[in-house]
Amino acid sequence: MSGHGTPIPMTSHACGPLTGQADVPGDKSISHRSLILGALSVGETKITGLLEGEDVLDTAKAMRAFGAEVERDDEGTWRVHGVGVGGFAEPDQVIDCGNSGTGVRLIMGAMATSPITATFTGDASLNKRPMARVTDPLALFGAQAVGRSGGRLPMTIVGASDPIPVNYDVPVPSAQVKSAVLLAGLNAPGETVVTEREATRDHTERMLVGFGAEISTEVTNAGRIITLKGQPELKPQTIVVPRDPSSAAFPVCAALITEGSDVLVPNIGLNPTRAGLFTTLREMGADLTYENQREEGGEPVADLRARFSPNLKGIEVPPDRAASMIDEYPVLSVVAAFAEGKTEMRGVKELRVKESDRIDAMAVGLRACDVEVEEGEDWWIVHGRGHGNVPGGATCASHLDHRIAMSFMVLGMATQRPVTVDDGGPIATSFPIFETLMADLGADIRRG
Ligand code: S3P
């Protein structure tokens, strides 16, 4: 896939209360990892609750191209018959990862220490994103990469035939880079050590434990030091993918800004490396409660209840919280528009290299809707107008970015005039049921 086809404009009109239950899809990060680790195990991994968004489907196709058997039994229910660590076959076609940075970076890591060559490409958004952050550490294992200028896709990786283990300090807060190094380390002899200064999502580490790898994490003043023993035989698993907190963010935020709303979003993982948005919203005065708090599969889980919150206040979001809510800043900026006072978001340079430059994409669209936004390289400030006072009325560009498209749709639910996105097609990459789920709650989103 090299684009999303014909653009699908969508317009969100002000709506009545949002009410009911929002069953959001499976976690995107965990879905990618389930397929990849399943492919690297010997035997059959069973997955339920897999996100069937385009990003994950592209990873499923890629795993087949590397020799794994990947079968869909039913909605969200998949089986992966893996080839084992070091067992990847050389694909005979280019691997198209569509829109997915997670897919391409993790797969590059997983194949980089096998004696095979693979060429990767993606859509117009993915082909602009930096890959050197992954190919630099993969070179230390002995893999070679040749891509376009600026380390961009399309790119060919020649895997190391005699890989050596690596000791790597991740220079940017990125779970994708950390995970690529760990997946490469699986097929290197000896110990691969990864240090990250800021804690990023730890699904790869948790899942590797489940698959039987020897992996440990030490929390020190220098950050988290993760040590992986190479060349394990990974054991197939039965995986129940939890629902995605990053998708839950949309109905939660929509309910907070839409008068009279009361929405329950059940079964959401509150892993501290993912739950920063919910903490932030509560600090802003959101009526957001955690019901039925429990542990599932070693992860804290709760049902989230979000109610209309007319008295939201702008806050300064602590920069050290950024990694735990990195995908949620676009929709937070929408909530901030309805708060009193300013919301300051700092230490968020990474937002500029996501599916789009998310600071720029949101700032331009919010300004077009008459919301004041200031920005610098690694910060931005949204000046809230308070409930009922956000004009809206603009057409905003989604830049092939699902989260930008969904954020503007949430904005339009409570603005004075409707908000349009030029292309809502990318929403299918992570949240294919977004339109029906929001309509069932009472939203008024129309195509065209
Ligand atoms: C992800 C890591 C994050 C996040 C992305 C998913 C992952 O990217 O933005 O949506 O599953 O590892 P970075 O590693 O670039 O921070």
Coordinates of C-alpha atoms and ligand atoms in Angstrom, one line a residue:
M1 CA 0.0 0.0 0.0
S2 CA 1.5 3.3 -0.9
G3 CA -1.3 5.7 0.0
H4 CA -4.9 5.7 1.3
G5 CA -6.6 6.0 -2.1
T6 CA -9.3 8.6 -2.7
P7 CA -9.4 11.1 0.2
I8 CA -12.5 10.7 2.5
P9 CA -13.5 14.1 3.8
M10 CA -15.4 14.0 7.1
T11 CA -17.3 16.6 9.0
S12 CA -18.1 16.6 12.7
H13 CA -21.2 18.5 13.7
A14 CA -22.0 19.6 17.3
C15 CA -23.9 16.8 19.0
G16 CA -26.1 16.1 22.0
P17 CA -24.8 14.1 24.9
L18 CA -22.5 11.2 24.2
T19 CA -23.8 8.2 26.2
G20 CA -23.3 4.5 26.5
Q21 CA -20.4 2.1 26.3
A22 CA -17.4 2.4 24.0
D23 CA -15.7 -0.9 23.2
V24 CA -12.5 0.3 21.6
P25 CA -10.3 -2.1 19.6
G26 CA -7.2 -3.9 20.6
D27 CA -3.9 -2.3 21.5
K28 CA -1.9 -1.4 18.4
S29 CA 1.5 -1.8 20.0
I30 CA 0.7 -5.1 21.5
S31 CA -1.0 -6.4 18.3
H32 CA 2.2 -5.7 16.2
R33 CA 4.4 -7.4 18.8
S34 CA 2.0 -10.4 19.1
L35 CA 2.4 -11.1 15.4
I36 CA 6.2 -10.5 15.3
L37 CA 7.0 -12.5 18.4
G38 CA 4.6 -15.3 17.3
A39 CA 6.5 -15.4 14.0
L40 CA 9.8 -15.7 16.0
S41 CA 8.6 -18.6 18.1
V42 CA 8.6 -22.3 17.4
G43 CA 5.0 -23.5 17.1
E44 CA 1.6 -21.9 17.2
T45 CA 0.7 -18.6 19.0
K46 CA -3.0 -17.9 19.4
I47 CA -4.1 -14.3 19.6
T48 CA -7.5 -12.9 20.5
G49 CA -8.5 -9.2 20.5
L50 CA -6.0 -8.4 17.7
L51 CA -6.5 -4.9 16.3
E52 CA -7.5 -5.4 12.7
G53 CA -6.4 -2.0 11.5
E54 CA -4.4 -1.5 8.4
D55 CA -1.1 -1.0 10.2
V56 CA -1.4 -4.4 11.9
L57 CA -2.7 -6.1 8.8
D58 CA 0.4 -4.9 7.0
T59 CA 2.6 -6.5 9.7
A60 CA 0.6 -9.8 9.4
K61 CA 1.4 -9.7 5.6
A62 CA 5.0 -9.0 6.3
M63 CA 5.3 -11.9 8.7
R64 CA 3.9 -14.2 6.0
A65 CA 6.6 -12.8 3.6
F66 CA 9.3 -13.8 6.1
G67 CA 7.9 -17.4 6.2
A68 CA 5.5 -17.5 9.1
E69 CA 2.0 -18.9 8.7
V70 CA -0.5 -16.3 9.8
E71 CA -4.2 -17.2 9.8
R72 CA -7.3 -15.3 10.7
D73 CA -9.9 -17.6 12.3
D74 CA -12.5 -15.0 13.3
E75 CA -12.8 -11.3 14.2
G76 CA -9.7 -10.5 16.2
T77 CA -8.8 -14.2 16.5
W78 CA -5.6 -15.2 14.8
R79 CA -3.0 -17.9 14.8
V80 CA 0.7 -17.5 14.0
H81 CA 2.8 -20.6 13.3
G82 CA 6.3 -19.2 13.8
V83 CA 9.6 -20.1 12.3
G84 CA 11.8 -19.5 15.4
V85 CA 14.5 -17.0 16.2
G86 CA 16.9 -16.9 13.3
G87 CA 14.4 -18.7 11.1
F88 CA 13.1 -15.9 8.9
A89 CA 13.1 -16.7 5.2
E90 CA 14.2 -14.0 2.6
P91 CA 11.0 -12.3 1.3
D92 CA 10.7 -12.4 -2.5
Q93 CA 8.8 -9.1 -2.7
V94 CA 9.2 -5.6 -1.2
I95 CA 7.7 -5.3 2.3
D96 CA 5.1 -2.6 2.3
C97 CA 4.4 -1.4 5.9
G98 CA 1.8 1.2 4.8
N99 CA 1.5 3.9 7.4
S100 CA 3.2 2.1 10.2
G101 CA 6.4 3.3 11.8
T102 CA 6.0 0.6 14.5
G103 CA 5.6 -2.1 11.9
V104 CA 8.6 -1.2 9.8
R105 CA 11.0 -0.4 12.6
L106 CA 10.2 -3.5 14.6
I107 CA 10.4 -5.8 11.6
M108 CA 13.7 -4.3 10.5
G109 CA 15.0 -5.1 14.0
A110 CA 13.6 -8.7 13.8
M111 CA 15.3 -9.5 10.5
A112 CA 18.6 -7.5 10.9
T113 CA 20.5 -10.4 12.5
S114 CA 19.6 -13.0 10.0
P115 CA 21.5 -13.6 6.8
I116 CA 18.8 -12.3 4.5
T117 CA 18.0 -9.1 2.6
A118 CA 14.7 -7.3 2.6
T119 CA 13.5 -4.0 1.1
F120 CA 11.0 -1.9 2.9
T121 CA 8.6 0.8 1.8
G122 CA 5.5 2.6 3.0
D123 CA 3.0 5.3 2.2
A124 CA 3.8 8.9 1.6
S125 CA 3.8 9.6 5.4
L126 CA 6.0 6.7 6.4
N127 CA 8.5 7.3 3.5
K128 CA 9.2 10.8 5.1
R129 CA 10.0 9.5 8.5
P130 CA 13.5 9.0 10.0
M131 CA 14.8 5.4 9.9
A132 CA 18.5 6.1 10.9
R133 CA 17.4 6.0 14.5
V134 CA 16.9 2.3 13.9
T135 CA 19.5 1.5 11.3
D136 CA 22.3 3.1 13.3
P137 CA 22.0 0.6 16.2
L138 CA 21.3 -2.3 13.7
A139 CA 24.7 -1.5 12.0
L140 CA 26.4 -2.2 15.3
F141 CA 25.1 -5.8 15.1
G142 CA 26.6 -6.0 11.6
A143 CA 23.5 -5.2 9.4
Q144 CA 23.8 -2.8 6.5
A145 CA 21.1 -0.4 5.3
V146 CA 20.8 1.5 2.0
G147 CA 17.9 3.9 1.8
R148 CA 17.0 7.3 0.4
S149 CA 18.6 10.6 1.5
G150 CA 18.0 11.4 5.2
G151 CA 17.8 7.7 6.0
R152 CA 14.3 7.4 4.6
L153 CA 12.4 4.6 3.0
P154 CA 12.4 2.8 0.6
M155 CA 15.3 1.1 2.2
T156 CA 17.1 -2.3 1.9
I157 CA 18.5 -4.0 4.9
V158 CA 21.2 -6.7 4.5
G159 CA 21.0 -8.7 7.7
A160 CA 24.2 -9.6 9.5
S161 CA 25.3 -13.2 8.8
D162 CA 27.5 -13.2 11.9
P163 CA 25.8 -10.8 14.3
I164 CA 27.5 -9.5 17.4
P165 CA 25.6 -8.5 20.5
V166 CA 25.3 -4.7 21.2
N167 CA 25.3 -2.4 24.1
Y168 CA 23.2 0.6 23.1
D169 CA 22.1 3.9 24.8
V170 CA 18.9 4.9 23.0
P171 CA 19.4 8.6 22.2
V172 CA 15.7 9.5 21.7
P173 CA 12.8 8.4 23.9
S174 CA 11.5 5.7 21.5
A175 CA 9.9 2.4 22.3
Q176 CA 10.3 1.5 18.6
V177 CA 14.1 2.0 18.6
K178 CA 14.4 0.1 21.9
S179 CA 12.2 -2.7 20.6
A180 CA 14.1 -2.9 17.3
V181 CA 17.4 -3.4 19.2
L182 CA 15.9 -6.0 21.5
L183 CA 14.4 -7.9 18.5
A184 CA 17.7 -7.8 16.7
G185 CA 19.4 -9.0 19.9
L186 CA 17.3 -12.1 19.9
N187 CA 19.4 -13.6 17.2
A188 CA 22.8 -12.4 18.4
P189 CA 24.9 -14.6 20.6
G190 CA 25.6 -13.3 24.2
E191 CA 23.9 -10.4 25.9
T192 CA 22.4 -7.3 24.2
V193 CA 22.0 -4.4 26.6
V194 CA 19.8 -1.4 25.9
T195 CA 19.7 1.7 28.1
E196 CA 16.9 4.2 27.9
R197 CA 17.0 7.5 29.9
E198 CA 13.2 7.9 29.9
A199 CA 10.8 5.0 30.4
T200 CA 8.9 4.3 27.2
R201 CA 6.2 1.7 26.7
D202 CA 7.5 -1.6 27.9
H203 CA 5.4 -4.1 26.0
T204 CA 8.3 -5.7 24.2
E205 CA 10.1 -6.5 27.5
R206 CA 6.9 -7.8 29.1
M207 CA 6.0 -9.9 26.1
L208 CA 9.5 -11.3 25.7
V209 CA 9.3 -12.6 29.3
G210 CA 6.0 -14.3 28.4
F211 CA 7.6 -15.9 25.3
G212 CA 10.3 -17.4 27.5
A213 CA 13.3 -15.1 26.8
E214 CA 15.8 -14.3 29.5
I215 CA 15.4 -10.5 29.9
S216 CA 15.8 -8.2 32.9
T217 CA 15.3 -4.5 33.6
E218 CA 17.3 -2.6 36.1
V219 CA 16.1 0.9 37.1
T220 CA 19.2 3.1 37.8
N221 CA 20.0 6.8 37.9
A222 CA 21.2 6.5 34.2
G223 CA 17.7 5.2 33.3
R224 CA 16.4 1.7 32.6
I225 CA 19.0 -0.9 31.6
I226 CA 17.5 -3.8 29.8
T227 CA 19.6 -7.0 29.3
L228 CA 18.6 -9.7 26.9
K229 CA 20.3 -13.1 26.5
G230 CA 20.5 -13.9 22.8
Q231 CA 19.4 -17.0 20.8
P232 CA 16.6 -18.2 23.1
E233 CA 14.0 -20.7 21.8
L234 CA 10.8 -18.6 22.1
K235 CA 7.8 -20.6 23.2
P236 CA 4.5 -19.9 21.5
Q237 CA 1.9 -18.1 23.6
T238 CA -1.8 -17.5 24.0
I239 CA -2.3 -13.8 23.9
V240 CA -5.3 -11.8 24.9
V241 CA -4.7 -8.3 23.5
P242 CA -6.0 -5.6 25.9
R243 CA -8.0 -2.6 24.5
D244 CA -5.9 0.3 23.4
P245 CA -5.6 3.3 25.8
S246 CA -4.6 5.5 22.8
S247 CA -7.9 4.7 21.1
A248 CA -9.8 5.0 24.4
A249 CA -8.5 8.6 24.5
F250 CA -10.9 9.7 21.7
P251 CA -14.3 8.7 23.2
V252 CA -13.0 9.8 26.7
C253 CA -12.0 13.3 25.5
A254 CA -15.1 13.6 23.4
A255 CA -17.3 12.9 26.4
L256 CA -15.4 15.5 28.6
I257 CA -16.1 18.4 26.2
T258 CA -19.7 17.4 25.0
E259 CA -22.5 18.7 27.2
G260 CA -24.4 16.1 29.3
S261 CA -22.1 13.2 28.3
D262 CA -21.5 10.0 30.3
V263 CA -19.4 7.3 28.6
L264 CA -18.0 4.1 29.9
V265 CA -14.9 2.7 28.2
P266 CA -14.3 -0.7 29.6
N267 CA -11.1 -2.8 30.0
I268 CA -8.5 -0.2 29.4
G269 CA -4.9 -0.9 30.4
L270 CA -3.4 1.6 32.8
N271 CA 0.2 0.5 32.3
P272 CA 2.1 3.6 33.7
T273 CA 4.1 3.7 30.4
R274 CA 0.9 4.4 28.6
A275 CA -1.6 6.2 30.9
G276 CA -0.2 9.7 31.1
L277 CA -3.1 11.3 29.3
F278 CA -5.6 10.1 31.9
T279 CA -3.5 11.5 34.7
T280 CA -3.2 14.8 32.9
L281 CA -7.0 15.1 32.2
R282 CA -7.7 14.5 35.9
E283 CA -5.3 17.2 36.8
M284 CA -7.2 19.5 34.4
G285 CA -10.3 18.8 36.4
A286 CA -11.9 16.1 34.2
D287 CA -14.6 14.0 35.6
L288 CA -12.8 10.8 34.7
T289 CA -13.0 7.9 37.1
Y290 CA -11.4 4.5 37.1
E291 CA -14.0 1.8 37.9
N292 CA -13.5 -1.9 38.7
Q293 CA -9.7 -1.5 39.0
R294 CA -8.0 -4.8 38.7
E295 CA -4.9 -6.7 37.3
E296 CA -5.1 -8.6 34.1
G297 CA -2.2 -10.5 32.6
G298 CA 0.1 -8.6 35.0
E299 CA -1.2 -5.2 33.8
P300 CA -3.3 -2.7 35.8
V301 CA -6.7 -2.4 34.0
A302 CA -9.8 -0.4 34.7
D303 CA -13.1 0.7 33.2
L304 CA -12.9 4.4 32.5
R305 CA -16.0 6.6 33.0
A306 CA -15.8 10.0 31.4
R307 CA -18.5 12.6 32.1
F308 CA -19.0 16.1 30.6
S309 CA -16.6 18.4 32.5
P310 CA -17.6 22.1 32.0
N311 CA -14.8 23.5 34.3
L312 CA -11.6 22.2 32.8
K313 CA -8.5 24.2 33.6
G314 CA -5.3 24.5 31.5
I315 CA -2.2 23.1 33.1
E316 CA 1.5 22.7 32.5
V317 CA 2.0 19.0 31.4
P318 CA 5.2 17.7 33.1
P319 CA 7.8 17.0 30.3
D320 CA 8.8 13.8 32.0
R321 CA 5.3 12.5 31.4
A322 CA 5.7 12.9 27.6
A323 CA 6.7 9.4 26.7
S324 CA 3.7 7.9 28.5
M325 CA 1.2 10.0 26.5
I326 CA 3.2 10.7 23.3
D327 CA 0.3 9.7 21.0
E328 CA -2.3 11.6 23.0
Y329 CA -1.1 15.2 22.6
P330 CA -3.2 15.9 19.5
V331 CA -6.4 15.0 21.3
L332 CA -5.2 16.7 24.5
S333 CA -4.8 19.9 22.6
V334 CA -8.5 19.6 21.6
V335 CA -9.5 19.3 25.2
A336 CA -7.2 22.2 26.1
A337 CA -9.1 24.4 23.6
F338 CA -12.2 24.0 25.8
A339 CA -10.4 24.6 29.1
E340 CA -10.0 27.9 30.9
G341 CA -6.4 29.2 30.6
K342 CA -3.4 27.9 28.8
T343 CA -2.2 24.3 28.5
E344 CA 1.6 24.1 28.1
M345 CA 3.2 21.0 26.6
R346 CA 7.0 20.8 26.7
G347 CA 9.7 18.3 25.9
V348 CA 7.6 17.0 23.0
K349 CA 10.1 17.2 20.1
E350 CA 9.2 13.6 19.1
L351 CA 5.7 14.8 18.0
R352 CA 7.4 16.4 15.0
V353 CA 8.4 13.0 13.5
K354 CA 5.2 11.0 14.0
E355 CA 2.8 10.1 11.1
S356 CA 2.8 13.8 10.6
D357 CA 4.4 16.8 12.3
R358 CA 1.7 16.7 15.0
I359 CA 2.5 20.0 16.6
D360 CA 2.2 21.8 13.2
A361 CA -0.8 19.8 12.0
M362 CA -2.8 20.6 15.2
A363 CA -1.6 24.2 15.5
V364 CA -2.6 25.0 12.0
G365 CA -6.0 23.4 12.3
L366 CA -6.8 24.8 15.8
R367 CA -5.8 28.3 14.6
A368 CA -8.1 27.9 11.6
C369 CA -10.9 27.2 14.2
D370 CA -10.0 30.4 16.1
V371 CA -8.0 28.8 18.9
E372 CA -4.7 30.5 19.7
V373 CA -1.6 28.2 19.7
E374 CA 2.0 29.1 20.2
E375 CA 4.8 26.7 19.3
G376 CA 8.5 26.1 19.3
E377 CA 10.7 23.2 18.3
D378 CA 9.8 21.0 21.3
W379 CA 6.9 22.8 22.9
W380 CA 3.5 24.2 22.3
I381 CA 0.8 26.1 24.2
V382 CA -2.9 26.0 23.6
H383 CA -4.9 29.0 24.9
G384 CA -8.2 27.6 26.0
R385 CA -11.4 29.5 25.3
G386 CA -13.6 27.7 27.7
H387 CA -16.7 25.5 27.1
G388 CA -19.1 26.8 24.5
N389 CA -16.6 29.4 23.2
V390 CA -14.7 27.5 20.5
P391 CA -15.7 28.7 17.1
G392 CA -14.6 25.8 14.8
G393 CA -15.9 26.2 11.2
A394 CA -12.7 25.2 9.3
T395 CA -11.4 22.4 7.1
C396 CA -8.3 20.9 8.6
A397 CA -5.7 18.8 6.9
S398 CA -5.1 15.3 8.4
H399 CA -1.7 14.8 6.7
L400 CA -2.2 11.0 6.4
D401 CA -2.3 10.9 10.2
H402 CA -5.1 8.9 11.9
R403 CA -4.8 10.7 15.2
I404 CA -4.9 14.1 13.6
A405 CA -8.1 13.2 11.7
M406 CA -9.8 11.7 14.9
S407 CA -8.7 14.7 17.0
F408 CA -10.4 17.2 14.7
M409 CA -13.5 15.0 14.6
V410 CA -13.6 15.2 18.4
L411 CA -13.1 19.0 18.2
G412 CA -16.2 19.4 16.0
M413 CA -18.4 17.7 18.5
A414 CA -18.4 20.8 20.7
T415 CA -17.5 23.7 18.5
Q416 CA -20.0 26.4 17.4
R417 CA -19.6 25.5 13.8
P418 CA -18.8 22.1 12.2
V419 CA -15.2 21.0 11.7
T420 CA -14.1 19.1 8.6
V421 CA -11.0 17.0 7.9
D422 CA -9.8 16.7 4.3
D423 CA -9.2 13.0 4.6
G424 CA -10.5 10.7 7.4
G425 CA -9.2 7.6 5.5
P426 CA -6.1 7.1 7.7
I427 CA -8.4 6.5 10.7
A428 CA -8.6 2.9 9.4
T429 CA -4.9 2.3 10.3
S430 CA -5.6 2.2 14.0
F431 CA -9.4 2.6 14.7
P432 CA -11.4 1.1 11.9
I433 CA -14.7 1.3 13.9
F434 CA -14.2 4.9 15.0
E435 CA -17.1 6.3 12.9
T436 CA -19.7 3.7 14.0
L437 CA -18.5 3.6 17.6
M438 CA -18.8 7.4 17.9
A439 CA -22.2 7.4 16.1
D440 CA -23.5 4.8 18.5
L441 CA -22.5 7.1 21.4
G442 CA -24.4 10.0 19.7
A443 CA -21.8 11.8 17.6
D444 CA -22.7 13.4 14.3
I445 CA -19.9 12.7 11.9
R446 CA -20.8 12.8 8.2
R447 CA -18.7 11.8 5.2
G448 CA -18.3 14.5 2.6
Ligands
S3P1 C1 5.1 2.8 19.6 C2 6.0 3.7 20.0 C3 5.8 5.1 19.9 C4 4.4 5.5 19.5 C5 3.8 4.6 18.4 C6 3.8 3.1 18.9 C7 5.3 1.3 19.8 O1 6.7 5.6 18.8 O2 4.3 6.8 19.1 O3 2.5 5.0 18.1 O4 4.4 0.5 19.6 O5 6.5 1.0 20.1 P1 8.2 6.0 19.1 O6 9.0 4.8 19.4 O7 8.6 6.7 17.8 O8 8.1 6.9 20.3

